[in-house]
Tab-separated table of N, CA and C in Angstrom:
chain	number	residue	atom	x	y	z
A	737	MET	N	-28.621	-37.491	-4.097
A	737	MET	CA	-28.864	-36.057	-4.519
A	737	MET	C	-28.253	-35.218	-3.556
A	738	LYS	N	-28.289	-35.399	-2.282
A	738	LYS	CA	-27.524	-34.444	-1.381
A	738	LYS	C	-26.014	-34.502	-1.641
A	739	LEU	N	-25.502	-35.592	-2.078
A	739	LEU	CA	-24.001	-35.719	-2.349
A	739	LEU	C	-23.693	-34.904	-3.546
A	740	LEU	N	-24.725	-34.939	-4.602
A	740	LEU	CA	-24.558	-34.256	-5.752
A	740	LEU	C	-24.377	-32.660	-5.518
A	741	ILE	N	-25.518	-32.171	-4.763
A	741	ILE	CA	-25.699	-30.808	-4.383
A	741	ILE	C	-24.320	-30.459	-3.585
A	742	GLY	N	-23.754	-31.257	-2.718
A	742	GLY	CA	-22.604	-30.895	-1.994
A	742	GLY	C	-21.402	-30.834	-2.777
A	743	PHE	N	-21.382	-31.607	-3.780
A	743	PHE	CA	-20.337	-31.574	-4.760
A	743	PHE	C	-20.360	-30.336	-5.633
A	744	LEU	N	-21.447	-30.080	-6.148
A	744	LEU	CA	-21.574	-28.835	-6.983
A	744	LEU	C	-21.278	-27.663	-5.944
A	745	LEU	N	-21.851	-27.557	-4.894
A	745	LEU	CA	-21.556	-26.464	-3.949
A	745	LEU	C	-20.002	-26.240	-3.884
A	746	ILE	N	-19.187	-27.368	-3.475
A	746	ILE	CA	-17.770	-27.209	-3.234
A	746	ILE	C	-17.119	-26.878	-4.651
A	747	LEU	N	-17.593	-27.430	-5.798
A	747	LEU	CA	-17.068	-27.004	-7.022
A	747	LEU	C	-17.224	-25.490	-7.366
A	748	SER	N	-18.450	-24.982	-6.975
A	748	SER	CA	-18.727	-23.465	-7.433
A	748	SER	C	-17.899	-22.672	-6.516
A	749	VAL	N	-17.798	-23.052	-5.141
A	749	VAL	CA	-16.787	-22.110	-4.357
A	749	VAL	C	-15.457	-22.121	-4.809
A	750	GLY	N	-15.012	-23.248	-5.292
A	750	GLY	CA	-13.416	-23.390	-5.846
A	750	GLY	C	-13.462	-22.805	-6.984
A	751	LEU	N	-14.397	-22.598	-7.890
A	751	LEU	CA	-14.385	-21.847	-9.218
A	751	LEU	C	-14.276	-20.363	-8.825
A	752	ALA	N	-15.149	-20.030	-7.818
A	752	ALA	CA	-15.371	-18.480	-7.542
A	752	ALA	C	-13.870	-18.118	-6.887
A	753	SER	N	-13.330	-18.845	-6.053
A	753	SER	CA	-12.077	-18.480	-5.546
A	753	SER	C	-10.765	-18.665	-6.467
A	754	ALA	N	-10.998	-19.285	-7.614
A	754	ALA	CA	-9.782	-19.567	-8.491
A	754	ALA	C	-9.347	-18.338	-9.130
A	755	GLU	N	-10.170	-17.190	-9.138
A	755	GLU	CA	-9.588	-15.989	-9.500
A	755	GLU	C	-8.935	-15.039	-8.421
A	756	ASN	N	-8.724	-15.573	-7.349
A	756	ASN	CA	-8.161	-14.843	-6.278
A	756	ASN	C	-6.646	-14.707	-6.419
A	757	PHE	N	-6.103	-13.580	-5.988
A	757	PHE	CA	-4.648	-13.521	-6.150
A	757	PHE	C	-4.172	-12.806	-4.923
A	758	ASP	N	-2.863	-13.046	-4.545
A	758	ASP	CA	-2.170	-12.468	-3.451
A	758	ASP	C	-0.625	-12.273	-3.925
A	759	ILE	N	-0.286	-10.939	-4.198
A	759	ILE	CA	1.154	-10.992	-4.661
A	759	ILE	C	1.662	-9.877	-3.800
A	760	ARG	N	3.099	-9.994	-3.723
A	760	ARG	CA	3.762	-9.172	-2.950
A	760	ARG	C	5.059	-8.537	-3.817
A	761	GLY	N	5.409	-7.392	-3.255
A	761	GLY	CA	6.578	-6.746	-4.019
A	761	GLY	C	7.255	-5.926	-3.050
A	762	THR	N	8.512	-5.611	-3.470
A	762	THR	CA	9.376	-4.585	-2.626
A	762	THR	C	9.857	-3.473	-3.536
A	763	HIS	N	10.170	-2.254	-2.876
A	763	HIS	CA	10.418	-1.110	-3.647
A	763	HIS	C	11.278	-0.336	-2.735
A	764	GLN	N	12.202	0.456	-3.170
A	764	GLN	CA	13.015	1.535	-2.620
A	764	GLN	C	12.858	2.880	-3.035
A	765	GLN	N	12.542	3.704	-2.298
A	765	GLN	CA	12.393	5.229	-2.821
A	765	GLN	C	13.047	6.112	-1.996
A	766	SER	N	13.922	6.961	-2.806
A	766	SER	CA	14.784	7.933	-2.010
A	766	SER	C	14.111	9.275	-2.372
A	767	VAL	N	14.128	10.147	-1.343
A	767	VAL	CA	13.448	11.416	-1.611
A	767	VAL	C	14.483	12.496	-1.003
A	768	GLN	N	14.952	13.454	-1.815
A	768	GLN	CA	15.771	14.529	-1.323
A	768	GLN	C	14.919	15.555	-0.343
A	769	LEU	N	15.635	15.793	0.802
A	769	LEU	CA	14.800	16.658	1.656
A	769	LEU	C	14.545	18.168	1.155
A	770	GLY	N	15.373	18.613	0.465
A	770	GLY	CA	15.098	19.993	-0.076
A	770	GLY	C	15.065	20.925	0.955
A	771	GLY	N	15.652	20.894	2.029
A	771	GLY	CA	15.734	21.914	3.111
A	771	GLY	C	14.630	21.615	4.153
A	772	ALA	N	13.866	20.458	4.069
A	772	ALA	CA	12.903	20.094	4.919
A	772	ALA	C	13.514	19.594	6.214
A	773	ASN	N	12.894	19.997	7.298
A	773	ASN	CA	13.363	19.325	8.689
A	773	ASN	C	12.404	18.575	9.329
A	774	SER	N	11.160	18.498	8.760
A	774	SER	CA	10.095	17.670	9.352
A	774	SER	C	9.513	16.819	8.124
A	775	ILE	N	9.329	15.541	8.379
A	775	ILE	CA	8.740	14.628	7.486
A	775	ILE	C	7.500	14.088	8.113
A	776	TYR	N	6.438	14.178	7.257
A	776	TYR	CA	5.148	13.408	7.873
A	776	TYR	C	4.841	12.428	6.856
A	777	ILE	N	4.676	11.087	7.158
A	777	ILE	CA	4.508	9.962	6.323
A	777	ILE	C	3.021	9.601	6.608
A	778	GLU	N	2.023	9.717	5.581
A	778	GLU	CA	0.734	9.370	5.804
A	778	GLU	C	0.554	7.936	5.087
A	779	CYS	N	0.227	6.965	6.062
A	779	CYS	CA	-0.085	5.577	5.488
A	779	CYS	C	-0.879	4.789	6.577
A	780	TYR	N	-1.373	3.590	6.042
A	780	TYR	CA	-1.912	2.633	6.955
A	780	TYR	C	-0.795	1.712	7.535
A	781	CYS	N	0.229	1.378	6.772
A	781	CYS	CA	1.384	0.620	7.047
A	781	CYS	C	1.335	-0.016	8.392
A	782	PRO	N	0.742	-1.225	8.704
A	782	PRO	CA	0.668	-1.686	9.931
A	782	PRO	C	1.941	-2.054	10.452
A	783	ASN	N	2.898	-2.385	9.837
A	783	ASN	CA	4.441	-2.505	10.368
A	783	ASN	C	5.438	-1.566	9.837
A	784	ARG	N	5.909	-0.598	10.856
A	784	ARG	CA	6.684	0.411	10.247
A	784	ARG	C	7.662	0.752	11.390
A	785	ASN	N	8.740	1.235	10.954
A	785	ASN	CA	9.842	1.792	11.756
A	785	ASN	C	10.647	2.909	11.242
A	786	VAL	N	11.285	3.700	12.048
A	786	VAL	CA	12.114	4.779	11.577
A	786	VAL	C	13.531	4.449	12.051
A	787	VAL	N	14.652	4.505	11.244
A	787	VAL	CA	15.875	4.382	11.448
A	787	VAL	C	16.839	5.610	11.264
A	788	ILE	N	17.296	6.170	12.132
A	788	ILE	CA	18.086	7.488	12.010
A	788	ILE	C	19.661	7.011	11.579
A	789	SER	N	19.987	7.673	10.388
A	789	SER	CA	21.349	7.471	10.103
A	789	SER	C	22.208	8.742	10.034
A	790	ASN	N	23.445	8.741	10.388
A	790	ASN	CA	24.298	9.938	10.485
A	790	ASN	C	24.893	9.961	9.075
A	791	SER	N	24.791	8.947	8.082
A	791	SER	CA	25.428	9.182	6.831
A	791	SER	C	24.562	9.370	5.730
A	792	LYS	N	23.209	9.448	6.091
A	792	LYS	CA	22.193	9.720	4.917
A	792	LYS	C	21.904	11.278	4.730
A	793	LYS	N	21.833	11.740	3.651
A	793	LYS	CA	21.419	13.213	3.264
A	793	LYS	C	20.049	13.340	2.953
A	794	ASP	N	19.309	12.283	2.601
A	794	ASP	CA	17.862	12.191	2.147
A	794	ASP	C	17.169	11.273	2.884
A	795	ILE	N	15.893	11.037	2.638
A	795	ILE	CA	15.085	9.970	3.218
A	795	ILE	C	14.943	8.935	2.337
A	796	GLN	N	15.027	7.713	2.752
A	796	GLN	CA	14.891	6.484	1.893
A	796	GLN	C	13.836	5.626	2.545
A	797	LEU	N	12.897	5.222	1.697
A	797	LEU	CA	11.803	4.249	2.163
A	797	LEU	C	12.067	2.981	1.522
A	798	ILE	N	11.992	2.045	2.434
A	798	ILE	CA	12.132	0.539	1.857
A	798	ILE	C	10.639	0.001	2.013
A	799	ILE	N	10.026	-0.330	1.164
A	799	ILE	CA	8.388	-0.572	1.028
A	799	ILE	C	8.222	-2.004	0.739
A	800	GLU	N	7.459	-2.711	1.511
A	800	GLU	CA	7.167	-4.205	1.223
A	800	GLU	C	5.586	-4.061	1.111
A	801	ALA	N	5.032	-4.573	-0.030
A	801	ALA	CA	3.589	-4.231	-0.306
A	801	ALA	C	2.895	-5.557	-0.641
A	802	LYS	N	1.690	-5.588	-0.460
A	802	LYS	CA	0.807	-6.672	-0.952
A	802	LYS	C	-0.450	-6.089	-1.800
A	803	TYR	N	-0.683	-6.828	-2.825
A	803	TYR	CA	-1.967	-6.496	-3.686
A	803	TYR	C	-2.676	-7.748	-3.780
A	804	SER	N	-3.971	-7.785	-3.364
A	804	SER	CA	-4.786	-9.107	-3.403
A	804	SER	C	-6.168	-8.841	-3.746
A	805	SER	N	-6.610	-9.915	-4.175
A	805	SER	CA	-8.226	-10.088	-4.398
A	805	SER	C	-8.639	-11.380	-3.675
A	806	ILE	N	-9.607	-11.121	-2.939
A	806	ILE	CA	-10.181	-12.251	-2.086
A	806	ILE	C	-11.528	-12.355	-2.181
A	807	GLY	N	-12.192	-13.540	-2.705
A	807	GLY	CA	-13.617	-13.510	-2.669
A	807	GLY	C	-14.309	-12.740	-3.962
A	808	TYR	N	-13.641	-12.299	-4.920
A	808	TYR	CA	-14.156	-11.823	-5.999
A	808	TYR	C	-14.771	-12.922	-7.026
A	809	HIS	N	-15.940	-12.676	-7.374
A	809	HIS	CA	-16.650	-13.585	-8.161
A	809	HIS	C	-16.738	-13.574	-9.672
A	810	GLY	N	-16.080	-12.364	-10.207
A	810	GLY	CA	-16.154	-12.296	-11.484
A	810	GLY	C	-14.646	-12.448	-12.325
A	811	LYS	N	-14.675	-12.326	-13.526
A	811	LYS	CA	-13.382	-12.488	-14.219
A	811	LYS	C	-12.574	-11.278	-14.000
A	812	GLN	N	-11.364	-11.426	-13.834
A	812	GLN	CA	-10.295	-10.259	-13.730
A	812	GLN	C	-9.023	-10.762	-14.330
A	813	THR	N	-8.217	-9.722	-14.581
A	813	THR	CA	-6.820	-10.007	-15.083
A	813	THR	C	-5.954	-10.106	-13.692
A	814	ILE	N	-5.422	-11.114	-13.664
A	814	ILE	CA	-4.569	-11.464	-12.385
A	814	ILE	C	-3.235	-10.829	-12.689
A	815	PRO	N	-2.659	-9.919	-11.889
A	815	PRO	CA	-1.319	-9.297	-12.132
A	815	PRO	C	-0.259	-10.302	-11.711
A	816	THR	N	0.832	-10.195	-12.441
A	816	THR	CA	2.039	-11.092	-12.020
A	816	THR	C	2.821	-10.427	-10.919
A	817	SER	N	2.809	-8.983	-10.800
A	817	SER	CA	3.723	-8.263	-10.118
A	817	SER	C	2.933	-6.925	-9.647
A	818	ILE	N	3.637	-6.331	-8.637
A	818	ILE	CA	3.061	-4.992	-8.377
A	818	ILE	C	4.115	-4.072	-9.076
A	819	GLU	N	3.409	-2.964	-9.656
A	819	GLU	CA	4.216	-1.993	-10.485
A	819	GLU	C	4.847	-1.217	-9.372
A	820	PRO	N	6.158	-0.818	-9.675
A	820	PRO	CA	6.860	0.113	-8.784
A	820	PRO	C	6.224	1.330	-8.435
A	821	GLU	N	5.516	1.932	-9.529
A	821	GLU	CA	4.851	3.147	-9.316
A	821	GLU	C	3.702	3.099	-8.240
A	822	GLN	N	3.081	1.855	-8.154
A	822	GLN	CA	1.914	1.809	-7.257
A	822	GLN	C	2.605	1.785	-5.792
A	823	MET	N	3.698	1.214	-5.581
A	823	MET	CA	4.455	1.353	-4.293
A	823	MET	C	5.087	2.741	-4.037
A	824	GLN	N	5.199	3.555	-4.868
A	824	GLN	CA	5.901	4.877	-4.553
A	824	GLN	C	5.084	5.757	-3.783
A	825	PHE	N	5.537	6.450	-2.837
A	825	PHE	CA	4.734	7.508	-2.133
A	825	PHE	C	4.866	8.786	-2.767
A	826	GLN	N	3.595	9.469	-2.824
A	826	GLN	CA	3.452	10.798	-3.267
A	826	GLN	C	4.378	11.778	-2.424
A	827	VAL	N	4.977	12.711	-3.211
A	827	VAL	CA	5.706	13.567	-2.517
A	827	VAL	C	5.157	15.027	-2.639
A	828	ASN	N	4.813	15.558	-1.283
A	828	ASN	CA	4.315	16.971	-1.187
A	828	ASN	C	5.203	17.865	-0.453
A	829	ARG	N	5.598	18.951	-0.865
A	829	ARG	CA	6.638	19.887	-0.135
A	829	ARG	C	5.857	21.305	0.317
A	830	SER	N	6.132	21.662	1.379
A	830	SER	CA	5.753	23.060	1.699
A	830	SER	C	6.711	23.587	2.865
A	831	ASP	N	7.240	24.734	2.644
A	831	ASP	CA	8.197	25.243	3.465
A	831	ASP	C	9.278	24.277	4.054
A	832	LYS	N	9.340	24.032	5.237
A	832	LYS	CA	10.394	22.996	5.801
A	832	LYS	C	9.766	21.762	6.034
A	833	THR	N	8.622	21.367	5.393
A	833	THR	CA	7.895	20.080	5.605
A	833	THR	C	7.773	19.319	4.386
A	834	LEU	N	7.984	18.106	4.605
A	834	LEU	CA	7.841	17.252	3.394
A	834	LEU	C	6.899	16.030	3.871
A	835	LYS	N	5.813	15.890	3.117
A	835	LYS	CA	4.694	14.984	3.389
A	835	LYS	C	4.945	13.915	2.350
A	836	LEU	N	4.888	12.575	2.849
A	836	LEU	CA	5.090	11.424	1.849
A	836	LEU	C	3.600	10.660	1.976
A	837	ILE	N	3.014	10.466	0.984
A	837	ILE	CA	1.707	9.923	1.093
A	837	ILE	C	1.573	8.539	0.304
A	838	SER	N	1.308	7.464	0.979
A	838	SER	CA	0.994	6.164	0.354
A	838	SER	C	-0.064	5.969	-0.454
A	839	LEU	N	0.103	5.178	-1.494
A	839	LEU	CA	-1.020	4.904	-2.344
A	839	LEU	C	-1.913	3.793	-2.099
A	840	GLU	N	-1.999	3.470	-0.679
A	840	GLU	CA	-2.811	2.220	-0.267
A	840	GLU	C	-4.037	2.599	-0.559
A	841	TRP	N	-4.899	1.456	-0.855
A	841	TRP	CA	-6.295	1.644	-1.213
A	841	TRP	C	-7.000	0.217	-0.916
A	842	ALA	N	-8.309	0.298	-0.671
A	842	ALA	CA	-9.138	-1.017	-0.735
A	842	ALA	C	-10.534	-0.628	-1.586
A	843	PHE	N	-11.018	-1.715	-2.245
A	843	PHE	CA	-12.097	-1.544	-2.914
A	843	PHE	C	-12.874	-2.715	-3.075
A	844	MET	N	-14.060	-3.039	-2.284
A	844	MET	CA	-14.699	-4.344	-2.309
A	844	MET	C	-13.760	-5.448	-1.944
A	845	HIS	N	-13.517	-6.309	-2.866
A	845	HIS	CA	-12.732	-7.587	-2.624
A	845	HIS	C	-11.175	-7.310	-2.962
A	846	HIS	N	-10.779	-6.036	-3.330
A	846	HIS	CA	-9.399	-5.798	-3.619
A	846	HIS	C	-8.739	-5.067	-2.475
A	847	LEU	N	-7.479	-5.085	-2.446
A	847	LEU	CA	-6.634	-4.458	-1.366
A	847	LEU	C	-5.206	-4.208	-2.009
A	848	PHE	N	-4.685	-2.899	-1.742
A	848	PHE	CA	-3.251	-2.682	-1.883
A	848	PHE	C	-2.834	-2.023	-0.614
A	849	GLU	N	-1.922	-2.729	0.090
A	849	GLU	CA	-1.480	-2.091	1.195
A	849	GLU	C	0.096	-2.369	1.421
A	850	VAL	N	0.660	-1.238	2.098
A	850	VAL	CA	2.063	-1.448	2.485
A	850	VAL	C	2.137	-2.058	3.668
A	851	GLU	N	2.673	-3.342	3.486
A	851	GLU	CA	2.574	-4.190	4.851
A	851	GLU	C	3.786	-3.810	5.715
A	852	ARG	N	4.848	-3.427	5.179
A	852	ARG	CA	6.043	-3.029	6.117
A	852	ARG	C	6.618	-1.848	5.471
A	853	LEU	N	7.084	-0.829	6.377
A	853	LEU	CA	7.808	0.342	5.863
A	853	LEU	C	8.808	0.552	6.790
A	854	GLN	N	10.026	0.596	6.215
A	854	GLN	CA	11.060	1.146	6.922
A	854	GLN	C	11.726	2.569	6.429
A	855	ALA	N	11.498	3.612	7.189
A	855	ALA	CA	12.005	5.002	6.745
A	855	ALA	C	13.451	5.252	7.412
A	856	ILE	N	14.361	5.410	6.612
A	856	ILE	CA	15.755	5.741	7.117
A	856	ILE	C	15.966	7.291	6.833
A	857	ALA	N	16.149	8.032	7.810
A	857	ALA	CA	16.153	9.433	7.884
A	857	ALA	C	17.550	9.876	8.424
A	858	PRO	N	17.963	11.095	7.857
A	858	PRO	CA	19.207	11.672	8.501
A	858	PRO	C	18.957	12.226	9.841
A	859	GLU	N	20.087	12.242	10.683
A	859	GLU	CA	20.054	12.648	12.045
A	859	GLU	C	19.607	14.018	12.008
A	860	GLY	N	18.717	14.391	13.011
A	860	GLY	CA	18.184	15.664	13.232
A	860	GLY	C	16.873	16.034	12.481
A	861	ILE	N	16.503	15.066	11.756
A	861	ILE	CA	15.218	15.299	10.890
A	861	ILE	C	14.060	14.527	11.705
A	862	ASP	N	12.905	15.359	11.826
A	862	ASP	CA	11.719	14.838	12.712
A	862	ASP	C	10.808	14.081	11.709
A	863	VAL	N	10.580	12.778	12.090
A	863	VAL	CA	9.853	11.847	11.197
A	863	VAL	C	8.644	11.731	12.176
A	864	ASN	N	7.439	11.921	11.520
A	864	ASN	CA	6.206	11.571	12.018
A	864	ASN	C	5.177	10.771	11.200
A	865	PHE	N	4.228	10.088	11.826
A	865	PHE	CA	3.414	9.350	10.976
A	865	PHE	C	1.783	9.878	11.250
A	866	ILE	N	1.286	9.836	9.945
A	866	ILE	CA	-0.227	10.280	9.920
A	866	ILE	C	-0.966	9.006	9.719
A	867	ASP	N	-1.564	8.428	10.735
A	867	ASP	CA	-2.077	7.007	10.611
A	867	ASP	C	-3.273	7.088	9.895
A	868	LEU	N	-3.639	6.289	9.005
A	868	LEU	CA	-4.852	5.793	8.202
A	868	LEU	C	-5.233	4.556	8.812
A	869	SER	N	-6.568	4.634	9.040
A	869	SER	CA	-7.320	3.399	9.540
A	869	SER	C	-7.563	2.382	8.384
A	870	TYR	N	-7.781	1.336	8.637
A	870	TYR	CA	-8.271	0.451	7.563
A	870	TYR	C	-9.537	0.825	6.832
A	871	ASP	N	-10.379	1.407	7.501
A	871	ASP	CA	-11.582	2.036	6.851
A	871	ASP	C	-11.353	3.108	6.002
A	872	ASP	N	-10.177	3.850	6.280
A	872	ASP	CA	-9.778	5.077	5.379
A	872	ASP	C	-9.429	4.585	4.031
A	873	LEU	N	-8.932	3.299	4.055
A	873	LEU	CA	-8.467	2.766	2.576
A	873	LEU	C	-9.623	2.509	1.568
A	874	GLU	N	-10.866	2.450	2.047
A	874	GLU	CA	-11.939	2.061	1.218
A	874	GLU	C	-12.173	3.359	0.202
A	875	ASP	N	-12.182	2.907	-0.955
A	875	ASP	CA	-12.393	3.918	-2.165
A	875	ASP	C	-11.345	5.098	-2.176
A	876	ARG	N	-10.216	4.880	-1.603
A	876	ARG	CA	-9.145	5.681	-1.491
A	876	ARG	C	-8.579	5.933	-2.772
A	877	LYS	N	-8.387	4.846	-3.611
A	877	LYS	CA	-7.732	4.988	-4.917
A	877	LYS	C	-8.436	6.114	-5.906
A	878	ARG	N	-9.684	6.203	-5.920
A	878	ARG	CA	-10.435	7.132	-6.546
A	878	ARG	C	-10.091	8.528	-6.068
A	879	LYS	N	-10.137	8.771	-4.633
A	879	LYS	CA	-9.899	9.918	-4.131
A	879	LYS	C	-8.393	10.401	-4.407
A	880	LEU	N	-7.464	9.486	-4.474
A	880	LEU	CA	-6.003	9.822	-4.720
A	880	LEU	C	-6.074	10.252	-6.089
A	881	LEU	N	-6.593	9.552	-7.044
A	881	LEU	CA	-6.539	9.960	-8.510
A	881	LEU	C	-7.192	11.278	-8.776
A	882	GLU	N	-8.255	11.637	-8.015
A	882	GLU	CA	-8.961	12.926	-8.111
A	882	GLU	C	-8.144	14.049	-7.762
A	883	SER	N	-7.330	13.704	-6.741
A	883	SER	CA	-6.482	14.905	-6.101
A	883	SER	C	-5.071	15.266	-6.873
A	884	GLN	N	-4.971	14.348	-7.946
A	884	GLN	CA	-3.661	14.660	-8.728
A	884	GLN	C	-3.960	15.711	-9.921
């Protein structure tokens, strides 16, 4: 009897995790400076770096992202790829400042994050990061949609 219960428990855990997914994608985004001399990048982006280029006239983002669902117990549509629009950063302009905002979010068992970001900026442009904590990602998708 214990063997049967153990087998059913293993089978049910396997079935629950069968709906998990973990997909990755890459995207490049080029943003014209439009006279901006300061760039602020708001993101969680655990791995990021800035490269200064004397040949660039705009800022280029090379984005490596992950979209996953771990431990979800219901039926769900499993995507086959990450849409480029999901990886694209929002662009806000004001005076001489350009703000690039990631669309990273988390909700219950689901997560969309920019795992690695490389920002290539022209020489003389100040690039700063506004750090989001992992906790900031919770329910952020709804907040981003409401702000548009």
